[in-house]
Coordinates of C-alpha atoms and ligand atoms in Angstrom, one line a residue:
Chain A
M26 CA 0.0 0.0 0.1
T27 CA 2.7 2.6 0.9
A28 CA 4.4 1.7 -2.2
I29 CA 1.5 2.7 -4.4
I30 CA -0.1 5.6 -2.5
P31 CA 2.6 6.7 -0.2
N32 CA 1.3 10.2 0.2
V33 CA -2.2 9.1 0.9
I34 CA -1.2 6.8 3.7
A35 CA 0.8 9.7 5.2
M36 CA -2.2 11.9 5.0
K37 CA -5.0 9.6 6.0
G38 CA -6.3 11.9 8.6
E39 CA -6.4 14.9 6.3
F40 CA -8.5 12.8 3.8
I41 CA -11.1 11.7 6.3
Q42 CA -11.3 15.4 7.3
A43 CA -11.6 16.6 3.8
T44 CA -14.2 14.0 3.0
W45 CA -16.4 15.2 5.8
E46 CA -16.0 18.9 4.9
T47 CA -17.1 17.9 1.3
I48 CA -20.2 16.2 2.7
Y49 CA -20.9 19.2 5.0
M50 CA -20.6 21.7 2.3
T51 CA -22.7 19.6 -0.1
L52 CA -25.3 19.0 2.5
M53 CA -25.7 22.3 3.9
S54 CA -25.8 24.4 0.7
A55 CA -28.3 21.5 -0.7
I56 CA -30.7 22.1 2.1
V57 CA -30.7 26.0 1.8
S58 CA -30.7 25.8 -2.0
A59 CA -33.7 23.2 -2.1
V60 CA -35.8 25.6 -0.1
L61 CA -34.9 28.7 -2.3
G62 CA -35.2 26.6 -5.5
L63 CA -38.5 25.2 -4.7
L64 CA -39.8 28.6 -3.7
V65 CA -38.5 30.3 -7.0
G66 CA -39.4 27.2 -9.2
V67 CA -43.1 27.1 -7.9
L68 CA -43.2 31.0 -8.2
L69 CA -42.1 30.7 -11.9
V70 CA -44.6 28.0 -12.7
V71 CA -47.6 29.6 -10.9
T72 CA -46.9 33.2 -12.2
Q73 CA -46.1 32.1 -15.9
P74 CA -48.6 33.1 -18.5
G75 CA -51.4 30.8 -18.1
G76 CA -50.4 29.8 -14.6
I77 CA -52.8 29.5 -11.5
L78 CA -51.7 32.9 -10.4
E79 CA -50.6 34.5 -13.6
D80 CA -48.6 37.8 -12.9
K81 CA -46.6 38.8 -15.9
L82 CA -44.4 41.4 -13.9
T83 CA -43.3 38.9 -11.3
Y84 CA -42.7 36.2 -13.8
S85 CA -40.6 38.4 -16.0
V86 CA -38.4 39.7 -13.2
V87 CA -37.9 36.5 -11.4
D88 CA -37.2 34.7 -14.8
K89 CA -34.7 37.2 -15.9
L90 CA -32.9 37.1 -12.4
V91 CA -32.6 33.4 -12.5
N92 CA -31.0 33.6 -16.1
L93 CA -28.6 36.3 -14.9
L94 CA -27.4 34.4 -11.9
R95 CA -27.0 31.2 -14.1
S96 CA -25.0 33.1 -16.5
I97 CA -22.2 34.0 -14.1
P98 CA -19.5 31.2 -14.3
F99 CA -18.9 29.9 -10.8
I100 CA -15.3 30.6 -10.5
I101 CA -16.3 34.4 -11.2
L102 CA -19.1 34.1 -8.8
L103 CA -16.7 32.8 -6.0
A104 CA -14.8 36.1 -6.4
V105 CA -17.5 38.5 -7.1
I106 CA -19.7 37.4 -4.1
S107 CA -17.0 37.6 -1.5
P108 CA -18.2 40.9 0.0
L109 CA -21.4 39.4 0.5
T110 CA -19.9 36.4 2.1
K111 CA -17.9 38.5 4.5
F112 CA -21.0 40.4 5.4
L113 CA -22.9 37.3 6.2
I114 CA -20.3 34.9 7.7
G115 CA -17.6 37.3 8.8
T116 CA -14.9 35.7 6.7
T117 CA -14.3 34.5 3.2
V118 CA -12.2 31.4 3.7
G119 CA -13.3 28.1 5.0
T120 CA -16.1 25.5 4.6
T121 CA -18.8 27.7 6.2
A122 CA -17.9 30.7 4.0
S123 CA -18.0 28.7 0.9
L124 CA -21.7 28.0 1.4
V125 CA -22.7 31.5 0.1
P126 CA -21.2 31.2 -3.2
L127 CA -22.4 27.5 -3.4
I128 CA -25.9 28.4 -2.7
F129 CA -26.0 31.3 -5.1
G130 CA -24.3 29.1 -7.8
I131 CA -26.7 26.2 -7.4
F132 CA -30.1 27.5 -6.5
P133 CA -30.9 29.3 -9.7
F134 CA -30.1 26.1 -11.6
Y135 CA -32.3 24.1 -9.2
A136 CA -34.9 26.6 -9.6
R137 CA -35.0 26.1 -13.3
Q138 CA -35.0 22.4 -12.9
I139 CA -37.9 22.5 -10.7
Q140 CA -39.7 24.7 -13.0
N141 CA -39.3 22.2 -15.9
A142 CA -40.2 19.3 -13.6
L143 CA -43.5 21.0 -12.6
L144 CA -44.3 22.0 -16.1
D145 CA -44.5 18.4 -16.8
V146 CA -47.4 17.9 -14.5
D147 CA -50.4 17.5 -16.7
H148 CA -52.2 20.6 -17.2
G149 CA -55.5 18.8 -17.3
V150 CA -55.0 17.6 -13.8
I151 CA -54.5 21.1 -12.6
E152 CA -57.6 22.3 -14.3
A153 CA -59.6 19.3 -12.8
A154 CA -58.3 20.5 -9.5
E155 CA -59.4 24.1 -10.2
S156 CA -62.9 22.7 -11.3
M157 CA -63.1 21.0 -8.1
G158 CA -62.6 24.2 -6.1
S159 CA -59.2 23.7 -4.9
S160 CA -57.3 27.1 -3.9
P161 CA -54.0 28.0 -5.4
L162 CA -52.2 26.8 -2.3
E163 CA -54.0 23.5 -2.4
I164 CA -53.0 23.2 -6.1
I165 CA -49.3 23.7 -5.2
F166 CA -49.1 21.3 -2.3
R167 CA -51.8 18.7 -3.4
I168 CA -51.2 18.8 -7.1
Y169 CA -47.9 20.2 -8.3
L170 CA -45.5 19.1 -5.5
R171 CA -47.1 15.6 -5.5
E172 CA -47.8 14.8 -9.0
G173 CA -44.3 16.2 -9.9
L174 CA -42.5 14.5 -6.9
A175 CA -40.7 11.8 -8.9
D176 CA -39.5 14.5 -11.3
I177 CA -38.5 16.7 -8.6
L178 CA -36.5 14.0 -6.8
R179 CA -34.8 13.3 -10.2
V180 CA -33.8 16.8 -10.7
S181 CA -32.5 16.9 -7.1
I182 CA -30.1 14.2 -7.7
V183 CA -28.7 15.8 -10.6
T184 CA -28.4 19.1 -8.7
V185 CA -26.7 17.4 -5.6
I186 CA -24.1 15.8 -8.1
S187 CA -23.4 19.1 -9.8
L188 CA -23.3 20.6 -6.3
I189 CA -20.4 18.0 -5.3
G190 CA -18.5 19.3 -8.4
L191 CA -18.9 22.9 -7.2
T192 CA -17.6 22.2 -3.8
T193 CA -14.2 21.1 -5.4
M194 CA -14.0 24.3 -7.3
A195 CA -14.5 26.3 -4.2
G196 CA -11.9 23.9 -2.7
A197 CA -9.3 25.0 -5.2
I198 CA -9.5 28.5 -3.8
G199 CA -9.3 27.4 -0.2
S200 CA -12.7 26.4 1.3
G201 CA -11.4 23.0 2.3
G202 CA -12.7 19.6 1.3
L203 CA -11.7 17.1 -1.3
G204 CA -11.1 19.8 -4.1
D205 CA -8.7 21.6 -1.8
V206 CA -6.8 18.6 -1.0
A207 CA -6.7 17.4 -4.8
I208 CA -5.5 20.8 -6.2
N209 CA -3.6 22.5 -3.4
I210 CA -1.7 19.4 -2.2
G211 CA -1.9 16.8 -4.8
Y212 CA -1.6 19.0 -7.9
A213 CA 0.6 21.7 -6.4
R214 CA 3.2 19.2 -5.1
F215 CA 3.1 16.8 -8.0
E216 CA 1.7 14.0 -5.6
N217 CA -0.4 12.3 -8.1
D218 CA -1.8 9.6 -5.7
I219 CA -3.3 12.3 -3.6
T220 CA -5.3 13.8 -6.7
F221 CA -6.2 10.4 -7.8
T222 CA -7.4 9.3 -4.4
A223 CA -9.4 12.5 -4.0
M224 CA -11.0 11.8 -7.3
I225 CA -12.0 8.2 -6.4
I226 CA -13.5 9.4 -3.1
I227 CA -15.6 12.0 -5.0
L228 CA -16.8 9.4 -7.6
V229 CA -17.8 7.0 -4.8
L230 CA -19.8 9.9 -3.3
V231 CA -21.5 10.8 -6.6
F232 CA -22.3 7.0 -7.2
A233 CA -23.8 6.9 -3.8
V234 CA -26.1 9.7 -4.3
Q235 CA -27.2 8.5 -7.6
L236 CA -27.9 5.0 -6.4
F237 CA -29.8 6.4 -3.3
G238 CA -31.7 8.9 -5.5
D239 CA -32.7 6.2 -8.0
W240 CA -34.1 3.9 -5.2
V241 CA -36.1 6.7 -3.7
V242 CA -37.6 7.6 -7.2
R243 CA -38.5 4.0 -7.8
R244 CA -40.3 4.0 -4.5
V245 CA -42.6 7.1 -5.2
E246 CA -43.3 6.4 -9.0
H247 CA -46.7 4.8 -10.0
Q248 CA -46.8 5.6 -13.7
Chain B
M19 CA -88.9 34.9 -11.2
S20 CA -90.0 31.2 -11.2
E21 CA -87.8 30.8 -14.4
T22 CA -84.7 31.2 -12.5
V23 CA -85.7 28.3 -10.1
T24 CA -86.0 25.8 -12.8
N25 CA -83.0 26.7 -14.6
A26 CA -79.8 25.1 -13.4
I27 CA -77.6 27.3 -15.7
E28 CA -78.3 30.6 -17.5
L29 CA -75.8 32.0 -19.8
N30 CA -76.8 35.5 -21.0
N31 CA -75.1 37.1 -23.9
I32 CA -71.8 35.4 -23.4
S33 CA -68.7 36.3 -25.5
V34 CA -65.3 35.1 -25.1
N35 CA -62.3 36.6 -27.1
F36 CA -58.8 35.4 -27.1
Q37 CA -55.9 37.5 -27.9
N38 CA -53.4 35.4 -29.7
H39 CA -50.3 37.4 -30.4
D40 CA -51.6 40.0 -32.7
Q41 CA -54.8 38.1 -33.8
E42 CA -58.1 38.2 -32.0
I43 CA -60.2 35.1 -31.9
D44 CA -63.8 35.3 -31.1
A45 CA -64.2 31.7 -29.6
V46 CA -67.9 32.4 -28.2
K47 CA -70.2 35.1 -29.7
N48 CA -73.1 36.3 -27.9
V49 CA -74.4 33.1 -26.8
D50 CA -77.8 32.7 -24.6
L51 CA -78.2 29.3 -23.0
Q52 CA -80.7 28.1 -20.4
I53 CA -80.4 24.6 -19.1
K54 CA -83.3 23.4 -16.9
R55 CA -82.6 21.4 -13.7
G56 CA -82.4 17.8 -14.2
D57 CA -81.9 18.0 -18.0
I58 CA -79.4 16.2 -20.0
Y59 CA -78.3 18.9 -22.3
G60 CA -75.9 18.2 -25.3
I61 CA -73.7 20.6 -27.1
I62 CA -72.5 19.5 -30.4
G63 CA -70.1 21.0 -32.8
Y64 CA -66.9 20.4 -34.9
S65 CA -63.4 21.0 -33.5
G66 CA -62.9 24.6 -32.8
A67 CA -66.5 25.6 -32.6
G68 CA -66.1 26.8 -29.1
K69 CA -67.9 24.2 -27.1
S70 CA -65.1 23.8 -24.4
T71 CA -64.6 27.5 -24.2
L72 CA -68.5 27.9 -23.7
V73 CA -68.8 25.4 -20.8
R74 CA -65.8 26.3 -19.2
V75 CA -67.6 29.8 -18.5
I76 CA -70.1 27.9 -16.4
N77 CA -67.6 27.3 -13.7
L78 CA -65.5 30.3 -14.6
L79 CA -62.5 28.3 -15.6
Q80 CA -62.7 30.7 -18.5
Q81 CA -63.6 34.3 -17.8
P82 CA -66.1 35.6 -20.3
T83 CA -65.3 38.9 -22.1
Q84 CA -68.8 40.0 -21.8
G85 CA -72.2 38.5 -20.5
S86 CA -73.6 37.0 -17.2
V87 CA -73.6 33.7 -15.8
I88 CA -76.1 32.2 -13.3
V89 CA -75.6 28.8 -11.9
N90 CA -77.7 27.4 -9.1
N91 CA -79.4 30.9 -8.9
Q92 CA -75.9 32.5 -8.2
E93 CA -74.6 35.2 -10.2
I94 CA -71.1 33.5 -10.6
L95 CA -69.3 36.6 -11.9
K96 CA -70.0 38.5 -8.8
L97 CA -68.6 36.0 -6.3
K98 CA -65.6 36.4 -4.3
P99 CA -62.6 33.9 -4.8
V100 CA -63.6 31.8 -1.8
E101 CA -67.3 31.7 -2.7
L102 CA -66.4 30.9 -6.3
R103 CA -64.4 27.8 -5.0
Q104 CA -67.4 26.8 -2.9
A105 CA -69.7 27.3 -5.9
R106 CA -67.3 25.2 -8.1
K107 CA -67.7 22.1 -5.9
K108 CA -71.4 21.9 -7.0
V109 CA -70.5 22.0 -10.7
S110 CA -68.3 19.0 -11.5
M111 CA -66.5 18.2 -14.5
I112 CA -65.3 15.1 -16.5
F113 CA -62.8 15.2 -19.4
Q114 CA -61.8 13.5 -22.5
H115 CA -58.3 12.5 -20.8
F116 CA -59.8 11.7 -17.6
N117 CA -57.3 14.1 -15.6
L118 CA -56.7 11.7 -12.7
M119 CA -53.9 12.1 -10.3
K120 CA -51.3 9.5 -11.0
S121 CA -49.7 9.8 -7.7
R122 CA -52.9 9.0 -6.1
T123 CA -54.7 5.5 -5.7
V124 CA -58.1 5.2 -7.2
Q125 CA -59.5 5.8 -3.7
G126 CA -57.3 8.7 -3.2
N127 CA -58.5 10.4 -6.4
V128 CA -62.0 9.9 -5.4
E129 CA -61.3 11.5 -1.9
Y130 CA -59.6 14.2 -3.2
P131 CA -62.6 16.8 -3.5
L132 CA -63.3 16.1 0.3
L133 CA -59.7 17.0 1.5
G134 CA -59.6 20.2 3.4
T135 CA -63.3 20.2 4.1
K136 CA -65.0 19.5 7.5
I137 CA -65.7 15.8 6.6
S138 CA -63.8 13.4 9.0
K139 CA -61.2 11.0 7.4
A140 CA -63.5 8.0 8.2
D141 CA -66.4 9.5 6.6
R142 CA -64.3 10.6 3.7
Q143 CA -63.2 7.0 3.1
A144 CA -66.7 5.7 3.6
K145 CA -68.0 8.1 0.9
A146 CA -65.3 7.2 -1.6
E147 CA -66.0 3.6 -1.2
K148 CA -69.7 4.2 -1.6
L149 CA -69.0 6.1 -4.9
L150 CA -66.6 3.4 -6.1
R151 CA -69.2 0.8 -5.6
L152 CA -71.9 3.2 -7.5
V153 CA -69.5 3.3 -10.4
G154 CA -68.5 -0.7 -10.1
L155 CA -64.9 -0.3 -9.1
S156 CA -64.9 -1.4 -5.5
E157 CA -62.1 -3.9 -6.0
Y158 CA -59.8 -1.3 -7.5
A159 CA -59.7 1.2 -4.6
G160 CA -56.0 0.6 -4.0
T161 CA -55.0 0.6 -7.7
Y162 CA -53.0 3.4 -9.3
P163 CA -54.8 5.1 -12.4
S164 CA -52.1 3.9 -14.6
Q165 CA -53.2 0.3 -14.3
L166 CA -56.7 1.0 -15.4
S167 CA -58.3 0.9 -18.8
G168 CA -59.8 4.0 -20.5
G169 CA -63.4 3.1 -19.3
Q170 CA -62.4 2.4 -15.8
K171 CA -60.5 5.6 -15.7
Q172 CA -63.6 7.6 -16.7
R173 CA -65.6 5.7 -14.1
V174 CA -62.9 6.8 -11.4
A175 CA -63.3 10.4 -12.9
I176 CA -67.1 10.1 -12.6
A177 CA -66.9 9.0 -8.9
R178 CA -64.5 11.6 -8.0
A179 CA -66.8 14.4 -9.7
L180 CA -69.6 13.1 -7.5
A181 CA -67.7 13.3 -4.2
S182 CA -68.7 16.9 -3.7
D183 CA -72.4 16.1 -4.1
P184 CA -72.7 18.4 -7.3
E185 CA -76.0 19.6 -8.7
I186 CA -74.4 19.9 -12.2
L187 CA -72.2 17.6 -14.2
I188 CA -70.2 18.9 -17.2
S189 CA -68.8 16.3 -19.4
D190 CA -66.4 17.6 -22.0
E191 CA -65.9 14.8 -24.6
A192 CA -66.0 12.4 -21.8
T193 CA -66.2 9.5 -24.1
S194 CA -64.4 10.5 -27.0
A195 CA -61.3 8.5 -26.1
L196 CA -63.4 5.4 -25.6
D197 CA -64.5 2.6 -27.8
P198 CA -68.2 2.3 -28.8
K199 CA -69.1 -0.5 -26.1
T200 CA -67.3 1.5 -23.3
T201 CA -68.8 4.7 -24.5
K202 CA -72.3 3.1 -24.3
S203 CA -71.8 1.8 -20.7
I204 CA -70.4 5.2 -19.6
L205 CA -73.4 6.9 -21.1
E206 CA -75.8 4.4 -19.4
L207 CA -74.0 5.4 -16.2
L208 CA -74.6 9.1 -16.7
K209 CA -78.2 8.4 -17.5
Q210 CA -78.6 6.5 -14.2
L211 CA -77.0 9.2 -12.2
N212 CA -79.4 11.9 -14.0
R213 CA -82.2 9.8 -13.0
D214 CA -81.2 8.7 -9.4
L215 CA -79.4 11.8 -8.2
D216 CA -81.3 14.4 -10.2
L217 CA -78.1 15.6 -11.7
T218 CA -78.3 18.1 -14.3
I219 CA -75.9 17.0 -17.1
V220 CA -74.1 19.2 -19.8
L221 CA -72.4 17.1 -22.4
I222 CA -70.2 18.1 -25.0
T223 CA -69.5 15.8 -28.0
H224 CA -69.0 15.9 -31.7
E225 CA -70.8 12.6 -32.2
M226 CA -74.6 12.8 -32.8
Q227 CA -74.8 9.2 -31.7
V228 CA -74.0 10.3 -28.1
I229 CA -76.6 13.2 -28.3
K230 CA -79.0 10.5 -29.6
S231 CA -78.6 8.1 -27.0
I232 CA -78.8 10.2 -23.7
C233 CA -79.7 13.8 -24.5
H234 CA -83.2 15.6 -23.9
N235 CA -82.1 18.8 -25.6
V236 CA -79.4 19.7 -27.8
A237 CA -77.6 23.0 -29.1
V238 CA -75.5 22.9 -32.3
M239 CA -72.3 25.2 -32.1
D240 CA -70.5 26.4 -35.1
A241 CA -67.8 29.2 -35.1
G242 CA -68.6 30.5 -31.5
E243 CA -72.4 30.6 -32.2
I244 CA -75.4 28.3 -31.3
I245 CA -76.9 27.8 -34.7
E246 CA -79.7 25.6 -33.7
R247 CA -81.2 24.1 -30.6
G248 CA -84.2 22.4 -29.2
P249 CA -85.4 18.9 -28.2
V250 CA -83.3 16.1 -29.6
A251 CA -86.2 14.4 -31.4
K252 CA -87.0 17.6 -33.1
V253 CA -83.5 18.7 -34.0
F254 CA -82.9 15.2 -35.3
T255 CA -86.0 14.8 -37.5
E256 CA -86.2 18.5 -38.7
P257 CA -82.7 19.7 -38.9
Q258 CA -82.8 23.5 -40.0
Q259 CA -79.2 24.1 -40.7
K260 CA -76.7 22.3 -43.1
L261 CA -74.3 21.6 -40.2
T262 CA -77.0 19.9 -38.2
T263 CA -78.0 17.9 -41.3
D264 CA -74.5 16.8 -41.7
F265 CA -74.3 15.6 -38.1
V266 CA -77.5 13.8 -38.3
E267 CA -76.6 12.1 -41.6
T268 CA -73.3 11.1 -40.1
S269 CA -74.8 9.5 -37.2
T270 CA -77.3 7.6 -39.3
N271 CA -74.6 6.5 -41.8
V272 CA -76.5 8.3 -44.4
K273 CA -73.7 10.7 -45.2
E274 CA -71.3 7.8 -45.7
A275 CA -74.0 6.0 -47.8
I276 CA -74.4 9.0 -50.1
E277 CA -70.6 9.3 -50.6
R278 CA -70.1 5.4 -51.3
I279 CA -73.3 5.5 -53.7
T280 CA -72.1 8.6 -55.7
S281 CA -68.7 7.2 -56.0
T282 CA -69.8 3.9 -57.4
I283 CA -72.7 5.0 -59.6
K284 CA -72.5 7.8 -62.3
I285 CA -75.3 10.3 -61.8
S286 CA -74.3 12.2 -64.8
E287 CA -75.5 9.3 -66.9
F288 CA -78.9 9.2 -65.3
K289 CA -81.7 9.5 -67.8
D290 CA -84.3 12.3 -67.7
N291 CA -86.7 10.2 -65.8
Q292 CA -84.5 9.2 -63.2
E293 CA -83.7 10.8 -59.7
L294 CA -81.4 9.8 -56.7
M295 CA -83.8 10.5 -53.8
Y296 CA -83.5 10.4 -50.0
F297 CA -86.5 9.5 -47.8
N298 CA -86.8 10.1 -44.0
F299 CA -89.6 8.4 -42.2
I300 CA -90.8 9.3 -38.9
G301 CA -93.2 7.3 -36.8
N302 CA -95.5 4.9 -38.5
S303 CA -94.7 5.4 -42.2
T304 CA -92.5 2.7 -43.3
K305 CA -90.3 2.0 -46.2
Q306 CA -92.2 -1.1 -47.3
G307 CA -95.3 1.1 -47.5
V308 CA -93.6 3.6 -49.6
V309 CA -92.0 1.4 -52.2
S310 CA -95.1 -0.6 -52.8
E311 CA -97.3 2.5 -53.1
F312 CA -94.8 4.1 -55.4
S313 CA -94.6 1.1 -57.7
Q314 CA -98.3 0.0 -57.5
K315 CA -100.2 3.2 -57.5
Y316 CA -97.9 5.4 -59.6
G317 CA -96.0 2.9 -61.8
I318 CA -92.7 4.2 -60.4
D319 CA -89.6 1.9 -60.1
V320 CA -88.0 2.1 -56.8
N321 CA -84.2 0.7 -56.5
I322 CA -83.2 0.9 -52.8
L323 CA -79.6 1.6 -52.4
F324 CA -79.5 2.1 -48.5
A325 CA -81.8 1.9 -45.7
N326 CA -81.4 2.2 -41.9
I327 CA -83.7 2.6 -38.9
D328 CA -83.1 4.3 -35.6
Q329 CA -84.8 5.0 -32.3
I330 CA -85.1 8.5 -31.0
D331 CA -87.1 9.3 -27.9
G332 CA -88.9 6.1 -28.4
E333 CA -90.0 6.9 -31.9
N334 CA -88.8 4.9 -35.0
V335 CA -87.1 7.0 -37.6
G336 CA -86.0 5.4 -41.0
Y337 CA -83.8 6.5 -43.7
M338 CA -83.5 5.3 -47.2
I339 CA -81.6 6.3 -50.4
A340 CA -82.9 5.0 -53.8
V341 CA -82.8 5.5 -57.5
I342 CA -86.2 6.4 -58.8
T343 CA -87.3 5.7 -62.4
G344 CA -90.7 6.9 -63.9
D345 CA -92.7 9.8 -64.9
L346 CA -91.6 12.8 -63.2
A347 CA -95.1 14.6 -63.1
V348 CA -96.7 11.7 -61.5
F349 CA -93.5 11.4 -59.2
N350 CA -94.0 15.0 -57.9
A351 CA -97.7 14.3 -57.0
A352 CA -96.4 11.1 -55.2
I353 CA -93.9 13.2 -53.1
Q354 CA -96.6 15.7 -52.4
R355 CA -98.6 12.8 -50.6
L356 CA -95.7 11.4 -48.9
S357 CA -94.8 14.6 -47.2
S358 CA -98.3 15.1 -46.1
E359 CA -97.7 11.7 -44.2
G360 CA -94.6 13.0 -42.5
V361 CA -92.1 11.6 -44.9
K362 CA -89.4 13.9 -45.7
T363 CA -87.7 13.6 -49.1
R364 CA -84.9 15.2 -50.9
I365 CA -83.6 14.9 -54.4
L366 CA -79.9 14.2 -54.3
T367 CA -79.2 14.1 -57.9
N368 CA -78.5 18.0 -58.1
D369 CA -76.9 18.2 -54.8
V370 CA -74.3 15.6 -56.1
L371 CA -73.8 17.2 -59.6
E372 CA -73.3 20.6 -58.1
G373 CA -71.0 19.1 -55.3
G374 CA -69.0 17.3 -58.0
A375 CA -68.6 20.4 -60.1
A376 CA -67.3 22.7 -57.2
Ligands
ATP15 N1 -56.6 29.7 -24.0 C1 -56.9 29.9 -25.3 N2 -56.2 31.0 -26.0 C2 -56.3 31.3 -27.2 N3 -57.2 30.7 -28.2 C3 -58.1 29.7 -27.6 C4 -57.9 29.5 -26.0 N4 -58.7 28.4 -25.8 C5 -59.5 28.1 -27.0 N5 -59.0 29.0 -28.0 C6 -59.4 29.1 -29.4 O1 -60.8 29.2 -29.3 C7 -61.5 28.4 -30.2 C8 -62.5 27.4 -29.6 O2 -61.8 26.5 -28.9 P1 -62.5 25.3 -28.0 O3 -61.4 24.6 -27.4 O4 -63.6 26.1 -27.2 O5 -63.2 24.5 -29.1 P2 -64.0 23.1 -29.1 O6 -65.4 23.3 -29.7 O7 -64.1 22.6 -27.5 O8 -63.1 22.1 -29.9 P3 -62.7 20.7 -29.7 O9 -63.7 19.7 -30.1 O10 -61.4 20.5 -30.5 O11 -62.4 20.5 -28.2 C9 -60.5 27.7 -31.1 O12 -60.2 28.4 -32.2 C10 -59.2 27.7 -30.3 O13 -58.2 27.7 -31.0
MG16 MG1 -63.1 21.1 -26.6

């Protein structure tokens, strides 16, 4: 073992620590982004032309904002958002500070995915619910979020996997986690076994998310 | 004021305009419609005639551009959102594509209209079970809609529609996706609900067959307007408009027969003493009687190419297409006599020749 991955063995503790940091960053930013993304995604669907709470102004403002945020490359966002991060967290380095750019990097993406998932909910069913006297709030919770649940879970998996990717980019500029280890130690010191091992751990995390997600989707689907 | 009491639905001067990009579509134009409590009222028309738009005004799924809507004696357009939602529970709807929730079981779908009401969970379940028994699907309570046939799905949709104890049921092409046998059983179920629950039914279709088998009254819609209306038996036997005639002849296979006949025989080669005739018998006059009378009394030869018989409102209605050969003067006199006996006739020869030239 020491012959193949000498540097990894020497840094076992750091690897375990970095893995937990990656999981922490992913989980925390996923939770906040889920709330924001769901809110914005639902808002887009209900206010769009022909939606149950049609509102042209709200729709076009939110729609453009989401597009704008999605257009900023993450690596630039990391730098641009640092004043806000400093204001909110008090510092711009470390895992907790990285949550701010991670959330802003992922929630507009997630909102768009949620919007698309909810648009797939059969319009006829929405109309049936309206004809049965359901209120807009009832339609959101009893129809949109429920009928669209399998698709919502599907896009959530995709989002979490993208998020794991973003944490490594945040890592490159010093937020900690496996990206940090891979770039700032493995790559910088030409210790290829470290970079490689970090990659393997990330792949394992991605597969775990995918498998778990697929299992959950299968359980809720009745088509 | 006694008028409003017997009418379940009153649409007064309803218009609906859509603004599609830069062109304006008048989907419904100045329509007045009264539907009596307990009636089964059919609305027939081709695709795009504005049928769905019109009935969606009844529960305000579609806001009319102009006009007033009175449903169950309530002026719907004046209701607050909460009151409107309450009123909608008394006007249920079933659709061509069923619109069931795929994430809920059959039982869950039927319970849906009762969620968020004061009814307890146990009562809700009991009611759904009762309704599923009514539509004959008790053993499917725990199944998901995707595992049901079209007819079964529509039965679930009907059970769901009944859960809120509606007074009016709107059916928008509810049988259009079903085969003839299933269509028949769904229509029987609707008829039974009309009878047993005193449910007022508004039924949209593009098939006269459907109107014929269950409706008491019918309105014919074309390009946003009601062009003809009245009791089904009357509209059926005395259609006033070309479009109505079209629907009637399609449902009796007469239209198809005319097309088949004119494509197989050459009308242009008819002799001067020959005509292609259409006969419509109502009530007691029968085809045998006419044929024998024509040949024996007037010496006219009748060659039957098509004949069919139908029942509308318990009366026999017959249709016949035949080539007539004989003295035209005698023939005219014979036709005069027939029409006094309630037989309707139409000379198809000229229709066909004109139609062929166009
Ligand atoms: N929401 C809408 N926006 C714009 N135009 C519409 C809308 N709904 C209907 N229309 C138009 O109004 C006209 C009538 O449509 P409607 O759906 O009422 O017809 P229909 O008689 O129900 O036809 P079908 O048998 O195909 O269901 C059509 O020209 C249609 O394109
Ligand atoms: Mg329609």
